PDB file of C-alpha atoms in Angstrom:
ATOM      1  CA  UNK A   1       0.000   0.000   0.000  1.00  0.00           C
ATOM      2  CA  UNK A   2       2.994   2.313   0.330  1.00  0.00           C
ATOM      3  CA  UNK A   3       3.418   2.937  -3.397  1.00  0.00           C
ATOM      4  CA  UNK A   4      -0.020   4.494  -4.045  1.00  0.00           C
ATOM      5  CA  UNK A   5       0.453   6.870  -1.103  1.00  0.00           C
ATOM      6  CA  UNK A   6       3.633   8.246  -2.680  1.00  0.00           C
ATOM      7  CA  UNK A   7       1.818   9.446  -5.802  1.00  0.00           C
ATOM      8  CA  UNK A   8       0.084  12.469  -4.201  1.00  0.00           C
ATOM      9  CA  UNK A   9       3.396  13.407  -2.622  1.00  0.00           C
ATOM     10  CA  UNK A  10       5.114  13.287  -5.990  1.00  0.00           C
ATOM     11  CA  UNK A  11       2.333  15.383  -7.486  1.00  0.00           C
ATOM     12  CA  UNK A  12       2.717  17.974  -4.742  1.00  0.00           C
ATOM     13  CA  UNK A  13       6.462  18.092  -5.312  1.00  0.00           C
ATOM     14  CA  UNK A  14       5.945  18.628  -9.032  1.00  0.00           C
ATOM     15  CA  UNK A  15       3.488  21.443  -8.354  1.00  0.00           C
ATOM     16  CA  UNK A  16       5.932  23.040  -5.931  1.00  0.00           C
ATOM     17  CA  UNK A  17       8.723  22.819  -8.480  1.00  0.00           C
ATOM     18  CA  UNK A  18       6.570  24.433 -11.140  1.00  0.00           C
ATOM     19  CA  UNK A  19       5.548  27.218  -8.761  1.00  0.00           C
ATOM     20  CA  UNK A  20       9.145  27.907  -7.786  1.00  0.00           C
ATOM     21  CA  UNK A  21      10.278  28.036 -11.394  1.00  0.00           C
ATOM     22  CA  UNK A  22       8.062  31.024 -12.123  1.00  0.00           C
ATOM     23  CA  UNK A  23       8.962  33.069  -9.038  1.00  0.00           C
ATOM     24  CA  UNK A  24      10.979  35.714 -10.878  1.00  0.00           C
ATOM     25  CA  UNK A  25      10.800  37.539 -14.202  1.00  0.00           C
ATOM     26  CA  UNK A  26       9.382  34.715 -16.274  1.00  0.00           C
ATOM     27  CA  UNK A  27      11.751  32.746 -18.466  1.00  0.00           C
ATOM     28  CA  UNK A  28      11.060  35.105 -21.352  1.00  0.00           C
ATOM     29  CA  UNK A  29      11.894  38.176 -19.286  1.00  0.00           C
ATOM     30  CA  UNK A  30      15.285  36.824 -18.233  1.00  0.00           C
ATOM     31  CA  UNK A  31      16.119  35.799 -21.783  1.00  0.00           C
ATOM     32  CA  UNK A  32      15.259  39.307 -23.029  1.00  0.00           C
ATOM     33  CA  UNK A  33      17.485  40.950 -20.410  1.00  0.00           C
ATOM     34  CA  UNK A  34      20.459  38.859 -21.446  1.00  0.00           C
ATOM     35  CA  UNK A  35      19.844  39.214 -25.179  1.00  0.00           C
ATOM     36  CA  UNK A  36      20.001  42.977 -24.701  1.00  0.00           C
ATOM     37  CA  UNK A  37      23.124  42.710 -22.552  1.00  0.00           C
ATOM     38  CA  UNK A  38      24.928  40.585 -25.142  1.00  0.00           C
ATOM     39  CA  UNK A  39      24.631  43.436 -27.641  1.00  0.00           C
ATOM     40  CA  UNK A  40      26.481  45.810 -25.309  1.00  0.00           C
ATOM     41  CA  UNK A  41      29.433  43.651 -24.279  1.00  0.00           C
ATOM     42  CA  UNK A  42      32.930  44.737 -25.219  1.00  0.00           C
ATOM     43  CA  UNK A  43      35.044  42.264 -27.186  1.00  0.00           C
ATOM     44  CA  UNK A  44      37.008  41.328 -24.070  1.00  0.00           C
ATOM     45  CA  UNK A  45      33.886  40.847 -21.964  1.00  0.00           C
ATOM     46  CA  UNK A  46      32.166  38.830 -24.688  1.00  0.00           C
ATOM     47  CA  UNK A  47      35.215  36.556 -24.950  1.00  0.00           C
ATOM     48  CA  UNK A  48      35.284  35.978 -21.188  1.00  0.00           C
ATOM     49  CA  UNK A  49      31.563  35.217 -21.127  1.00  0.00           C
ATOM     50  CA  UNK A  50      32.023  32.725 -23.969  1.00  0.00           C
ATOM     51  CA  UNK A  51      34.868  31.095 -22.061  1.00  0.00           C
ATOM     52  CA  UNK A  52      32.759  30.664 -18.915  1.00  0.00           C
ATOM     53  CA  UNK A  53      29.489  29.529 -20.454  1.00  0.00           C
ATOM     54  CA  UNK A  54      28.744  25.804 -20.273  1.00  0.00           C
ATOM     55  CA  UNK A  55      28.621  23.887 -23.541  1.00  0.00           C
ATOM     56  CA  UNK A  56      24.854  23.553 -23.164  1.00  0.00           C
ATOM     57  CA  UNK A  57      24.498  27.327 -23.613  1.00  0.00           C
ATOM     58  CA  UNK A  58      25.276  27.073 -27.310  1.00  0.00           C
ATOM     59  CA  UNK A  59      27.436  30.163 -27.068  1.00  0.00           C
ATOM     60  CA  UNK A  60      24.596  32.417 -25.890  1.00  0.00           C
ATOM     61  CA  UNK A  61      24.391  33.910 -22.405  1.00  0.00           C
ATOM     62  CA  UNK A  62      20.646  34.377 -22.812  1.00  0.00           C
ATOM     63  CA  UNK A  63      20.008  30.628 -22.861  1.00  0.00           C
ATOM     64  CA  UNK A  64      21.380  30.346 -19.315  1.00  0.00           C
ATOM     65  CA  UNK A  65      19.723  33.386 -17.770  1.00  0.00           C
ATOM     66  CA  UNK A  66      16.684  31.475 -16.405  1.00  0.00           C
ATOM     67  CA  UNK A  67      19.049  28.866 -14.907  1.00  0.00           C
ATOM     68  CA  UNK A  68      18.977  30.167 -11.325  1.00  0.00           C
ATOM     69  CA  UNK A  69      15.220  29.587 -11.102  1.00  0.00           C
ATOM     70  CA  UNK A  70      15.655  25.946 -12.080  1.00  0.00           C
ATOM     71  CA  UNK A  71      18.181  25.394  -9.275  1.00  0.00           C
ATOM     72  CA  UNK A  72      16.091  26.456  -6.294  1.00  0.00           C
ATOM     73  CA  UNK A  73      15.421  22.938  -5.069  1.00  0.00           C
ATOM     74  CA  UNK A  74      19.060  21.976  -5.486  1.00  0.00           C
ATOM     75  CA  UNK A  75      20.396  25.147  -3.901  1.00  0.00           C
ATOM     76  CA  UNK A  76      17.885  25.834  -1.120  1.00  0.00           C
ATOM     77  CA  UNK A  77      20.135  28.528   0.336  1.00  0.00           C
ATOM     78  CA  UNK A  78      19.781  30.585  -2.854  1.00  0.00           C
ATOM     79  CA  UNK A  79      16.016  31.198  -2.606  1.00  0.00           C
ATOM     80  CA  UNK A  80      16.352  34.484  -0.635  1.00  0.00           C
ATOM     81  CA  UNK A  81      18.854  35.780  -3.201  1.00  0.00           C
ATOM     82  CA  UNK A  82      16.134  36.448  -5.767  1.00  0.00           C
ATOM     83  CA  UNK A  83      14.505  39.320  -3.866  1.00  0.00           C
ATOM     84  CA  UNK A  84      14.568  41.760  -0.969  1.00  0.00           C
ATOM     85  CA  UNK A  85      11.624  42.764   1.214  1.00  0.00           C
ATOM     86  CA  UNK A  86      11.052  46.000   3.075  1.00  0.00           C
ATOM     87  CA  UNK A  87       8.982  46.363   6.266  1.00  0.00           C
ATOM     88  CA  UNK A  88       6.056  47.673   4.207  1.00  0.00           C
ATOM     89  CA  UNK A  89       7.762  50.986   3.456  1.00  0.00           C
ATOM     90  CA  UNK A  90       8.633  52.588   0.123  1.00  0.00           C
ATOM     91  CA  UNK A  91      12.392  52.684   0.637  1.00  0.00           C
ATOM     92  CA  UNK A  92      15.165  50.114   0.640  1.00  0.00           C
ATOM     93  CA  UNK A  93      18.021  50.065   3.145  1.00  0.00           C
ATOM     94  CA  UNK A  94      20.657  47.372   2.806  1.00  0.00           C
ATOM     95  CA  UNK A  95      21.441  47.195   6.517  1.00  0.00           C
ATOM     96  CA  UNK A  96      17.772  46.736   7.376  1.00  0.00           C
ATOM     97  CA  UNK A  97      16.399  44.762   4.433  1.00  0.00           C
ATOM     98  CA  UNK A  98      19.150  42.558   2.983  1.00  0.00           C
ATOM     99  CA  UNK A  99      18.962  39.327   4.974  1.00  0.00           C
ATOM    100  CA  UNK A 100      17.349  35.901   4.895  1.00  0.00           C
ATOM    101  CA  UNK A 101      14.759  34.514   7.311  1.00  0.00           C
ATOM    102  CA  UNK A 102      17.532  33.641   9.768  1.00  0.00           C
ATOM    103  CA  UNK A 103      18.838  37.189   9.775  1.00  0.00           C
ATOM    104  CA  UNK A 104      22.017  36.442   7.796  1.00  0.00           C
ATOM    105  CA  UNK A 105      23.083  39.759   6.313  1.00  0.00           C
ATOM    106  CA  UNK A 106      23.752  40.028   2.601  1.00  0.00           C
ATOM    107  CA  UNK A 107      21.335  37.214   1.743  1.00  0.00           C
ATOM    108  CA  UNK A 108      19.162  39.161  -0.700  1.00  0.00           C
ATOM    109  CA  UNK A 109      19.269  40.074  -4.367  1.00  0.00           C
ATOM    110  CA  UNK A 110      21.520  43.110  -3.789  1.00  0.00           C
ATOM    111  CA  UNK A 111      24.005  41.138  -1.715  1.00  0.00           C
ATOM    112  CA  UNK A 112      23.976  38.355  -4.307  1.00  0.00           C
ATOM    113  CA  UNK A 113      24.783  40.715  -7.187  1.00  0.00           C
ATOM    114  CA  UNK A 114      27.698  42.214  -5.268  1.00  0.00           C
ATOM    115  CA  UNK A 115      28.957  38.789  -4.134  1.00  0.00           C
ATOM    116  CA  UNK A 116      28.951  37.190  -7.581  1.00  0.00           C
ATOM    117  CA  UNK A 117      30.521  40.301  -9.085  1.00  0.00           C
ATOM    118  CA  UNK A 118      33.376  39.976  -6.585  1.00  0.00           C
ATOM    119  CA  UNK A 119      33.775  36.303  -7.461  1.00  0.00           C
ATOM    120  CA  UNK A 120      33.957  37.041 -11.177  1.00  0.00           C
ATOM    121  CA  UNK A 121      36.730  39.582 -10.561  1.00  0.00           C
ATOM    122  CA  UNK A 122      38.962  36.574  -9.854  1.00  0.00           C
ATOM    123  CA  UNK A 123      38.621  35.418 -13.487  1.00  0.00           C
ATOM    124  CA  UNK A 124      42.048  35.067 -15.059  1.00  0.00           C
ATOM    125  CA  UNK A 125      43.881  35.124 -11.725  1.00  0.00           C
ATOM    126  CA  UNK A 126      46.800  32.823 -11.173  1.00  0.00           C
ATOM    127  CA  UNK A 127      46.453  30.418  -9.465  1.00  0.00           C
ATOM    128  CA  UNK A 128      43.030  29.615 -10.865  1.00  0.00           C
ATOM    129  CA  UNK A 129      40.029  30.910  -8.931  1.00  0.00           C
ATOM    130  CA  UNK A 130      38.551  28.574  -6.320  1.00  0.00           C
ATOM    131  CA  UNK A 131      35.036  29.692  -7.268  1.00  0.00           C
ATOM    132  CA  UNK A 132      32.798  28.032  -9.830  1.00  0.00           C
ATOM    133  CA  UNK A 133      32.834  31.065 -12.097  1.00  0.00           C
ATOM    134  CA  UNK A 134      30.431  29.519 -14.591  1.00  0.00           C
ATOM    135  CA  UNK A 135      27.768  29.422 -11.894  1.00  0.00           C
ATOM    136  CA  UNK A 136      28.825  32.872 -10.671  1.00  0.00           C
ATOM    137  CA  UNK A 137      28.157  34.269 -14.142  1.00  0.00           C
ATOM    138  CA  UNK A 138      24.778  32.573 -14.466  1.00  0.00           C
ATOM    139  CA  UNK A 139      23.689  33.679 -10.993  1.00  0.00           C
ATOM    140  CA  UNK A 140      24.808  37.253 -11.640  1.00  0.00           C
ATOM    141  CA  UNK A 141      23.008  37.492 -14.986  1.00  0.00           C
ATOM    142  CA  UNK A 142      19.804  36.211 -13.404  1.00  0.00           C
ATOM    143  CA  UNK A 143      19.892  38.377 -10.293  1.00  0.00           C
ATOM    144  CA  UNK A 144      20.527  41.597 -12.230  1.00  0.00           C
ATOM    145  CA  UNK A 145      17.282  40.792 -14.012  1.00  0.00           C
ATOM    146  CA  UNK A 146      15.496  40.051 -10.744  1.00  0.00           C
ATOM    147  CA  UNK A 147      16.445  43.296  -9.001  1.00  0.00           C
ATOM    148  CA  UNK A 148      14.820  45.237 -11.860  1.00  0.00           C
ATOM    149  CA  UNK A 149      11.449  43.500 -11.446  1.00  0.00           C
ATOM    150  CA  UNK A 150       9.764  46.012  -9.115  1.00  0.00           C
ATOM    151  CA  UNK A 151       8.051  43.452  -6.885  1.00  0.00           C
ATOM    152  CA  UNK A 152      11.336  41.667  -6.251  1.00  0.00           C
ATOM    153  CA  UNK A 153      11.830  44.600  -3.905  1.00  0.00           C
ATOM    154  CA  UNK A 154       8.390  44.682  -2.356  1.00  0.00           C
ATOM    155  CA  UNK A 155       6.647  44.476   0.982  1.00  0.00           C
ATOM    156  CA  UNK A 156       7.487  41.752   3.474  1.00  0.00           C
ATOM    157  CA  UNK A 157       3.849  41.597   4.590  1.00  0.00           C
ATOM    158  CA  UNK A 158       2.595  40.303   1.223  1.00  0.00           C
ATOM    159  CA  UNK A 159       5.837  38.624   0.106  1.00  0.00           C
ATOM    160  CA  UNK A 160       6.370  40.977  -2.793  1.00  0.00           C
ATOM    161  CA  UNK A 161       2.771  40.705  -3.961  1.00  0.00           C
ATOM    162  CA  UNK A 162       2.658  36.908  -3.805  1.00  0.00           C
ATOM    163  CA  UNK A 163      -0.231  36.857  -1.320  1.00  0.00           C
ATOM    164  CA  UNK A 164      -2.300  39.504  -3.121  1.00  0.00           C
ATOM    165  CA  UNK A 165      -4.781  37.604  -5.265  1.00  0.00           C
ATOM    166  CA  UNK A 166      -6.152  39.376  -8.349  1.00  0.00           C
ATOM    167  CA  UNK A 167      -7.649  38.672 -11.730  1.00  0.00           C
ATOM    168  CA  UNK A 168      -5.575  39.566 -14.755  1.00  0.00           C
ATOM    169  CA  UNK A 169      -8.527  40.206 -17.029  1.00  0.00           C
ATOM    170  CA  UNK A 170     -10.295  36.825 -16.646  1.00  0.00           C
ATOM    171  CA  UNK A 171      -7.447  34.793 -15.186  1.00  0.00           C
ATOM    172  CA  UNK A 172      -6.767  34.351 -11.497  1.00  0.00           C
ATOM    173  CA  UNK A 173      -3.219  35.177 -10.467  1.00  0.00           C
ATOM    174  CA  UNK A 174      -1.281  36.831  -7.707  1.00  0.00           C
ATOM    175  CA  UNK A 175       0.098  40.331  -8.150  1.00  0.00           C
ATOM    176  CA  UNK A 176       3.683  39.123  -8.226  1.00  0.00           C
ATOM    177  CA  UNK A 177       2.929  36.720 -11.072  1.00  0.00           C
ATOM    178  CA  UNK A 178       1.249  39.546 -12.990  1.00  0.00           C
ATOM    179  CA  UNK A 179       4.542  41.461 -12.965  1.00  0.00           C
ATOM    180  CA  UNK A 180       6.722  38.407 -13.529  1.00  0.00           C
ATOM    181  CA  UNK A 181       4.793  36.898 -16.397  1.00  0.00           C
ATOM    182  CA  UNK A 182       1.310  38.192 -17.243  1.00  0.00           C
ATOM    183  CA  UNK A 183       2.210  41.689 -18.393  1.00  0.00           C
ATOM    184  CA  UNK A 184       5.053  40.401 -20.585  1.00  0.00           C
ATOM    185  CA  UNK A 185       2.872  37.670 -22.095  1.00  0.00           C
ATOM    186  CA  UNK A 186       0.086  40.150 -22.856  1.00  0.00           C
ATOM    187  CA  UNK A 187       2.487  42.677 -24.396  1.00  0.00           C
ATOM    188  CA  UNK A 188       4.031  39.986 -26.598  1.00  0.00           C
ATOM    189  CA  UNK A 189       0.577  38.920 -27.766  1.00  0.00           C
ATOM    190  CA  UNK A 190      -0.774  42.449 -28.321  1.00  0.00           C
ATOM    191  CA  UNK A 191       2.221  44.137 -29.938  1.00  0.00           C
ATOM    192  CA  UNK A 192       4.876  41.614 -30.970  1.00  0.00           C
ATOM    193  CA  UNK A 193       3.029  38.698 -32.590  1.00  0.00           C
ATOM    194  CA  UNK A 194       3.905  36.475 -29.610  1.00  0.00           C
ATOM    195  CA  UNK A 195       7.571  36.704 -30.631  1.00  0.00           C
ATOM    196  CA  UNK A 196      10.266  37.181 -28.001  1.00  0.00           C
ATOM    197  CA  UNK A 197      12.821  38.207 -30.633  1.00  0.00           C
ATOM    198  CA  UNK A 198      10.454  40.819 -32.068  1.00  0.00           C
ATOM    199  CA  UNK A 199       9.980  42.312 -28.618  1.00  0.00           C
ATOM    200  CA  UNK A 200      13.740  42.341 -27.988  1.00  0.00           C
ATOM    201  CA  UNK A 201      14.268  44.114 -31.316  1.00  0.00           C
ATOM    202  CA  UNK A 202      11.702  46.746 -30.322  1.00  0.00           C
ATOM    203  CA  UNK A 203      13.395  47.301 -26.957  1.00  0.00           C
ATOM    204  CA  UNK A 204      16.753  47.661 -28.694  1.00  0.00           C
ATOM    205  CA  UNK A 205      15.245  50.215 -31.078  1.00  0.00           C
ATOM    206  CA  UNK A 206      13.979  52.192 -28.092  1.00  0.00           C
ATOM    207  CA  UNK A 207      17.459  52.083 -26.574  1.00  0.00           C
ATOM    208  CA  UNK A 208      18.948  53.786 -29.630  1.00  0.00           C
ATOM    209  CA  UNK A 209      15.998  56.111 -30.240  1.00  0.00           C
ATOM    210  CA  UNK A 210      13.263  56.731 -27.677  1.00  0.00           C
ATOM    211  CA  UNK A 211      15.383  56.070 -24.575  1.00  0.00           C
ATOM    212  CA  UNK A 212      18.705  57.209 -26.004  1.00  0.00           C
ATOM    213  CA  UNK A 213      18.862  60.270 -23.756  1.00  0.00           C
ATOM    214  CA  UNK A 214      18.197  58.124 -20.689  1.00  0.00           C
ATOM    215  CA  UNK A 215      20.774  55.394 -21.264  1.00  0.00           C
ATOM    216  CA  UNK A 216      23.641  57.552 -20.042  1.00  0.00           C
ATOM    217  CA  UNK A 217      21.855  57.997 -16.726  1.00  0.00           C
ATOM    218  CA  UNK A 218      21.207  54.262 -16.468  1.00  0.00           C
ATOM    219  CA  UNK A 219      24.954  53.690 -16.807  1.00  0.00           C
ATOM    220  CA  UNK A 220      25.874  56.060 -13.987  1.00  0.00           C
ATOM    221  CA  UNK A 221      27.362  54.171 -11.082  1.00  0.00           C
ATOM    222  CA  UNK A 222      29.449  55.750  -8.350  1.00  0.00           C
ATOM    223  CA  UNK A 223      30.966  52.365  -7.484  1.00  0.00           C
ATOM    224  CA  UNK A 224      33.441  52.022 -10.339  1.00  0.00           C
ATOM    225  CA  UNK A 225      34.683  48.580  -9.275  1.00  0.00           C
ATOM    226  CA  UNK A 226      31.513  46.672  -8.572  1.00  0.00           C
ATOM    227  CA  UNK A 227      27.813  47.440  -8.972  1.00  0.00           C
ATOM    228  CA  UNK A 228      25.077  49.876  -8.126  1.00  0.00           C
ATOM    229  CA  UNK A 229      22.635  47.123  -7.195  1.00  0.00           C
ATOM    230  CA  UNK A 230      21.589  49.090  -4.113  1.00  0.00           C
ATOM    231  CA  UNK A 231      20.406  51.923  -6.368  1.00  0.00           C
ATOM    232  CA  UNK A 232      18.517  49.481  -8.594  1.00  0.00           C
ATOM    233  CA  UNK A 233      16.702  48.094  -5.541  1.00  0.00           C
ATOM    234  CA  UNK A 234      15.745  51.607  -4.465  1.00  0.00           C
ATOM    235  CA  UNK A 235      14.322  52.219  -7.936  1.00  0.00           C
ATOM    236  CA  UNK A 236      12.325  48.998  -7.756  1.00  0.00           C
ATOM    237  CA  UNK A 237      10.663  49.675  -4.398  1.00  0.00           C
ATOM    238  CA  UNK A 238       9.656  53.120  -5.651  1.00  0.00           C
ATOM    239  CA  UNK A 239       8.127  51.546  -8.762  1.00  0.00           C
ATOM    240  CA  UNK A 240       6.410  48.926  -6.619  1.00  0.00           C
ATOM    241  CA  UNK A 241       4.754  51.639  -4.553  1.00  0.00           C
ATOM    242  CA  UNK A 242       3.893  53.964  -7.432  1.00  0.00           C
ATOM    243  CA  UNK A 243       2.806  51.373  -9.994  1.00  0.00           C
ATOM    244  CA  UNK A 244       2.634  47.724  -8.866  1.00  0.00           C
ATOM    245  CA  UNK A 245       0.779  48.181  -5.574  1.00  0.00           C
ATOM    246  CA  UNK A 246      -1.031  51.399  -6.460  1.00  0.00           C
ATOM    247  CA  UNK A 247      -4.840  51.048  -6.472  1.00  0.00           C
ATOM    248  CA  UNK A 248      -4.599  47.263  -5.955  1.00  0.00           C
ATOM    249  CA  UNK A 249      -6.631  45.433  -3.326  1.00  0.00           C
ATOM    250  CA  UNK A 250      -7.373  41.758  -2.756  1.00  0.00           C
ATOM    251  CA  UNK A 251      -9.440  40.115  -5.517  1.00  0.00           C
ATOM    252  CA  UNK A 252      -9.506  43.182  -7.755  1.00  0.00           C
ATOM    253  CA  UNK A 253      -9.747  42.685 -11.519  1.00  0.00           C
ATOM    254  CA  UNK A 254      -6.836  44.320 -13.322  1.00  0.00           C
ATOM    255  CA  UNK A 255      -7.685  45.308 -16.880  1.00  0.00           C
ATOM    256  CA  UNK A 256      -6.883  47.951 -19.460  1.00  0.00           C
ATOM    257  CA  UNK A 257      -6.416  50.868 -17.044  1.00  0.00           C
ATOM    258  CA  UNK A 258      -3.764  48.977 -15.111  1.00  0.00           C
ATOM    259  CA  UNK A 259      -2.204  47.288 -18.120  1.00  0.00           C
ATOM    260  CA  UNK A 260      -1.697  50.327 -20.329  1.00  0.00           C
ATOM    261  CA  UNK A 261      -0.120  52.365 -17.524  1.00  0.00           C
ATOM    262  CA  UNK A 262       2.129  49.549 -16.284  1.00  0.00           C
ATOM    263  CA  UNK A 263       3.506  47.745 -19.322  1.00  0.00           C
ATOM    264  CA  UNK A 264       5.781  50.689 -20.263  1.00  0.00           C
ATOM    265  CA  UNK A 265       7.376  50.327 -16.817  1.00  0.00           C
ATOM    266  CA  UNK A 266       8.008  46.627 -17.446  1.00  0.00           C
ATOM    267  CA  UNK A 267       9.531  47.269 -20.874  1.00  0.00           C
ATOM    268  CA  UNK A 268      11.864  49.952 -19.541  1.00  0.00           C
ATOM    269  CA  UNK A 269      12.978  47.780 -16.607  1.00  0.00           C
ATOM    270  CA  UNK A 270      13.851  44.922 -18.970  1.00  0.00           C
ATOM    271  CA  UNK A 271      15.943  47.315 -21.057  1.00  0.00           C
ATOM    272  CA  UNK A 272      17.607  48.865 -18.009  1.00  0.00           C
ATOM    273  CA  UNK A 273      18.500  45.431 -16.673  1.00  0.00           C
ATOM    274  CA  UNK A 274      20.134  44.473 -19.961  1.00  0.00           C
ATOM    275  CA  UNK A 275      22.160  47.685 -20.187  1.00  0.00           C
ATOM    276  CA  UNK A 276      23.302  47.443 -16.589  1.00  0.00           C
ATOM    277  CA  UNK A 277      24.210  43.759 -16.800  1.00  0.00           C
ATOM    278  CA  UNK A 278      26.468  44.598 -19.737  1.00  0.00           C
ATOM    279  CA  UNK A 279      27.979  47.468 -17.782  1.00  0.00           C
ATOM    280  CA  UNK A 280      28.832  45.169 -14.866  1.00  0.00           C
ATOM    281  CA  UNK A 281      30.303  42.481 -17.117  1.00  0.00           C
ATOM    282  CA  UNK A 282      32.358  45.032 -19.066  1.00  0.00           C
ATOM    283  CA  UNK A 283      33.809  46.368 -15.823  1.00  0.00           C
ATOM    284  CA  UNK A 284      34.668  42.885 -14.615  1.00  0.00           C
ATOM    285  CA  UNK A 285      36.253  41.519 -17.758  1.00  0.00           C
ATOM    286  CA  UNK A 286      37.667  44.640 -19.448  1.00  0.00           C
ATOM    287  CA  UNK A 287      39.583  45.981 -16.465  1.00  0.00           C
ATOM    288  CA  UNK A 288      41.908  48.338 -18.365  1.00  0.00           C
ATOM    289  CA  UNK A 289      39.039  50.439 -19.757  1.00  0.00           C
ATOM    290  CA  UNK A 290      36.341  49.759 -17.174  1.00  0.00           C
ATOM    291  CA  UNK A 291      36.215  53.180 -15.542  1.00  0.00           C
ATOM    292  CA  UNK A 292      35.849  55.138 -18.780  1.00  0.00           C
ATOM    293  CA  UNK A 293      34.073  52.669 -21.019  1.00  0.00           C
ATOM    294  CA  UNK A 294      30.826  53.841 -22.620  1.00  0.00           C
ATOM    295  CA  UNK A 295      28.334  51.196 -23.596  1.00  0.00           C
ATOM    296  CA  UNK A 296      28.049  50.522 -27.301  1.00  0.00           C
ATOM    297  CA  UNK A 297      26.162  48.079 -29.445  1.00  0.00           C
ATOM    298  CA  UNK A 298      28.187  45.326 -31.103  1.00  0.00           C
TER     299      UNK A 298
END
């Protein structure tokens, strides 16, 4: 009789795995971020990335950018690294907010970005780095995407919108899932013929045209060696308060009014994440020119 009892348990485990795999920008969002970043890498940075990527990547960083979500049940300790929560306030403070449930400081998305950046700075050292730099690269690429999803820096009380149940038009969802997946899926369907590559091309066009005056500001980072992940988290909690949470209550139906005022925020955050990921990788792998290097499209 033991075997039949195991089936519901297996089903529950499968459901849990599926739920965990979508708890970030959806797969498409992470791929878009990295496709944009690849266009802005210097020759030296692109070569280093190629050297570190696993063979399964097929030479493209973007194929590995959802990887960190698939590893949550293997690397339990990494779950808190995908987000940061504030005590229900619209500001982020590293000393107060960057910790896991056991209070270990640095165990949040900002700490993760800084940690994996530091690890990647050992690339090319002699003797060889003791870190698994392939995993460091894949974690870093994923977490730079995560910190730009506004609700990955949300309220502790509702777990970044995960406990706020809504309807996205006719479909039940939680608010976090709406920002991870639903808005992107709807935009792709409405404007880009359900094509990820078409949407990426449109974002890249905006980077050289509509957002061209803004890109220089996105690049600004006082920390010339590492990252400005703290600043990106501050941006995200402000966007959470002003857009994601605004006018949302339990069981509300979110339709056109919400969608048409929020999807531009999502598109810009995807583009910002791509630009900034490239900036970090260029600084890591092109050390001689890192402090003065402008971003440019390959």
